[in-house]
Amino acid sequence: MLPTTQPPALAVPHPEGVSNDEFRAAMSRLAAGVVLVTAHDPDEGPRGEDVGMTATAFLSVSLDPPLVLVSLREGSRMDDLLAEQPLWGVSILAEGQRQIAGRFAMKGRVSDRLLFADIPTTRGEATGALLVNGALATLECRTEQRVTAGDHTLVIARVLSVGFPPADSSGPLTYFRGNYRHLS
């Protein structure tokens, strides 16, 4: 009798046939730009609090009118804040801003106040959100629509203003296979 070989164990698939691990592995092979989404929470303390979140699921939706979309984990602090606060900002990070991306990607942090402390920023005139100096570009946005999609909320927003802060000549910060990368 010949020995039989068992196929490698796969994670339990969803009814549709794709497991979380398989889906995550496939999508990690799609390079994405990295942005910092920011908003000001006026209800936190006497002067409010600035909140930030690293995102790779950010894209343009429309040129006329200028619309963008960001995907937020449902129930996250940013999702909860943007459900109440329609004005927010986006800084498209340069490859030299990897530490900013990593800092705001941490889960379970208590306060963003300390995370912003040593980052040069400018407060957006249209939204009051902090925008990162040295980013490749900045956008100020107003939420137009929120769509629940699985375990995420897709936030579609009108771009109110764009900025091009002085930046070094580096390229964009990208995310690929679970790591921040630079284009070569």
Coordinates of C-alpha atoms in Angstrom, one line a residue:
M1 CA 0.0 0.0 0.0
L2 CA 1.4 3.4 -1.0
P3 CA 1.5 6.1 1.7
T4 CA -1.1 8.8 1.3
T5 CA -0.2 12.4 1.7
Q6 CA -2.7 14.8 3.2
P7 CA -3.1 18.2 1.6
P8 CA -1.8 21.1 3.8
A9 CA -4.3 22.2 6.3
L10 CA -6.1 25.4 5.2
A11 CA -7.9 27.9 7.4
V12 CA -11.6 27.3 7.6
P13 CA -13.2 29.1 4.6
H14 CA -16.2 31.3 4.7
P15 CA -19.3 29.9 3.0
E16 CA -18.1 31.7 -0.1
G17 CA -14.9 29.5 0.0
V18 CA -12.2 32.0 0.9
S19 CA -10.7 32.1 4.5
N20 CA -9.6 35.3 6.2
D21 CA -6.0 34.2 6.0
E22 CA -6.2 33.4 2.3
F23 CA -7.9 36.7 1.6
R24 CA -5.4 38.7 3.7
A25 CA -2.4 36.9 2.0
A26 CA -3.8 37.7 -1.5
M27 CA -4.5 41.3 -0.7
S28 CA -1.0 41.8 0.9
R29 CA 0.4 41.4 -2.6
L30 CA -1.3 44.6 -3.8
A31 CA 1.0 47.5 -3.2
A32 CA -0.8 50.5 -1.6
G33 CA 0.0 54.1 -0.8
V34 CA 0.0 55.1 2.8
V35 CA -1.9 58.0 4.3
L36 CA -2.5 59.5 7.7
V37 CA -6.2 60.3 8.2
T38 CA -6.8 63.0 10.8
A39 CA -9.7 64.7 12.5
H40 CA -10.3 67.0 15.5
D41 CA -12.6 65.7 18.2
P42 CA -14.1 68.8 19.8
D43 CA -15.8 66.7 22.5
E44 CA -12.6 65.5 24.1
G45 CA -11.5 67.8 26.9
P46 CA -11.6 71.6 27.0
R47 CA -9.8 72.2 23.7
G48 CA -10.7 68.9 22.0
E49 CA -8.2 66.2 20.8
D50 CA -6.6 65.5 17.5
V51 CA -7.0 61.9 16.3
G52 CA -5.0 60.1 13.6
M53 CA -5.1 56.8 11.8
T54 CA -2.8 55.2 9.2
A55 CA -4.7 53.9 6.2
T56 CA -3.8 52.0 3.0
A57 CA -7.4 51.7 1.7
F58 CA -7.7 55.2 0.3
L59 CA -8.5 56.1 -3.2
S60 CA -9.9 58.7 -5.5
V61 CA -13.5 58.2 -6.6
S62 CA -14.5 61.1 -8.8
L63 CA -12.9 64.1 -10.5
D64 CA -16.2 66.0 -10.8
P65 CA -17.0 66.5 -8.0
P66 CA -13.7 65.7 -6.4
L67 CA -14.4 62.7 -4.2
V68 CA -12.2 60.3 -2.2
L69 CA -12.9 57.1 -0.2
V70 CA -11.3 55.7 2.9
S71 CA -12.1 52.4 4.4
L72 CA -12.3 52.3 8.3
R73 CA -12.6 49.3 10.5
E74 CA -16.2 49.4 11.9
G75 CA -16.2 50.5 15.5
S76 CA -12.7 51.9 15.4
R77 CA -12.0 55.3 17.1
M78 CA -11.8 57.0 13.7
D79 CA -15.0 55.3 12.4
D80 CA -16.8 56.5 15.5
L81 CA -15.4 60.0 15.2
L82 CA -16.1 60.4 11.5
A83 CA -19.7 59.3 12.2
E84 CA -20.0 62.5 14.2
Q85 CA -17.4 64.8 12.7
P86 CA -17.8 65.3 9.0
L87 CA -14.6 67.3 8.5
W88 CA -11.2 65.5 8.3
G89 CA -7.8 65.6 6.6
V90 CA -5.5 63.3 4.7
S91 CA -1.7 63.5 4.4
I92 CA -0.2 61.4 1.6
L93 CA 3.0 60.2 3.3
A94 CA 6.4 60.3 1.8
E95 CA 8.8 57.3 2.1
G96 CA 10.7 59.2 4.8
Q97 CA 7.6 59.3 7.0
R98 CA 7.5 55.6 7.8
Q99 CA 7.7 56.2 11.6
I100 CA 4.6 58.4 11.4
A101 CA 2.7 55.5 9.6
G102 CA 3.9 53.0 12.2
R103 CA 3.0 55.2 15.1
F104 CA -0.6 55.7 14.1
A105 CA -1.1 52.1 13.1
M106 CA -0.6 50.9 16.7
K107 CA -3.7 49.3 18.2
G108 CA -4.9 49.9 21.7
R109 CA -3.2 53.3 22.2
V110 CA -4.6 55.5 24.9
S111 CA -4.2 58.9 23.4
D112 CA -3.1 60.4 20.1
R113 CA -1.9 63.7 21.8
L114 CA 1.6 62.2 22.5
L115 CA 1.8 60.7 19.1
F116 CA 1.4 64.1 17.4
A117 CA 3.7 65.9 19.9
D118 CA 6.9 65.8 17.8
I119 CA 5.4 65.7 14.3
P120 CA 5.5 69.0 12.4
T121 CA 1.9 69.7 11.4
T122 CA -0.3 72.5 10.1
R123 CA -4.0 72.8 11.1
G124 CA -6.2 72.8 8.0
E125 CA -8.1 76.0 7.4
A126 CA -11.2 74.2 6.1
T127 CA -11.4 71.3 8.5
G128 CA -9.3 72.1 11.6
A129 CA -7.6 68.7 11.1
L130 CA -3.9 68.4 11.5
L131 CA -2.0 67.9 8.2
V132 CA 1.6 66.5 8.2
N133 CA 4.3 68.9 7.0
G134 CA 6.5 67.2 4.4
A135 CA 3.8 65.0 3.1
L136 CA 3.6 64.6 -0.7
A137 CA 0.1 66.2 -0.7
T138 CA -2.6 67.0 1.8
L139 CA -6.4 67.0 1.4
E140 CA -9.2 68.4 3.5
C141 CA -12.4 66.5 3.2
R142 CA -16.1 66.6 4.2
T143 CA -18.0 63.3 4.5
E144 CA -20.8 63.0 1.9
Q145 CA -21.7 59.3 2.4
R146 CA -21.0 56.4 4.7
V147 CA -21.5 52.8 3.5
T148 CA -21.3 49.7 5.7
A149 CA -19.3 47.0 3.9
G150 CA -18.7 43.9 5.9
D151 CA -16.6 44.7 8.9
H152 CA -15.6 48.2 7.5
T153 CA -17.2 51.5 6.8
L154 CA -16.5 53.1 3.5
V155 CA -16.4 56.9 3.9
I156 CA -16.9 58.9 0.7
A157 CA -15.9 62.5 1.0
R158 CA -15.8 65.7 -1.0
V159 CA -12.3 67.2 -1.2
L160 CA -12.5 70.8 0.0
S161 CA -8.9 71.8 -0.5
V162 CA -5.5 70.3 -1.5
G163 CA -2.1 71.3 -0.5
F164 CA 1.4 70.5 -1.6
P165 CA 3.7 71.1 1.4
P166 CA 7.4 71.4 0.7
A167 CA 8.6 67.9 0.8
D168 CA 12.0 66.2 0.1
S169 CA 12.4 64.6 -3.3
S170 CA 11.5 61.1 -2.1
G171 CA 8.7 59.0 -3.5
P172 CA 5.6 57.8 -1.8
L173 CA 5.5 55.5 1.2
T174 CA 4.0 52.2 0.1
Y175 CA 2.7 49.1 1.9
F176 CA 3.4 45.6 0.4
R177 CA 3.3 42.1 2.0
G178 CA 2.8 43.5 5.5
N179 CA 5.7 46.0 5.4
Y180 CA 6.3 49.6 4.6
R181 CA 8.4 49.9 1.4
H182 CA 9.8 52.5 -1.0
L183 CA 9.8 52.4 -4.7
S184 CA 13.1 51.4 -6.3

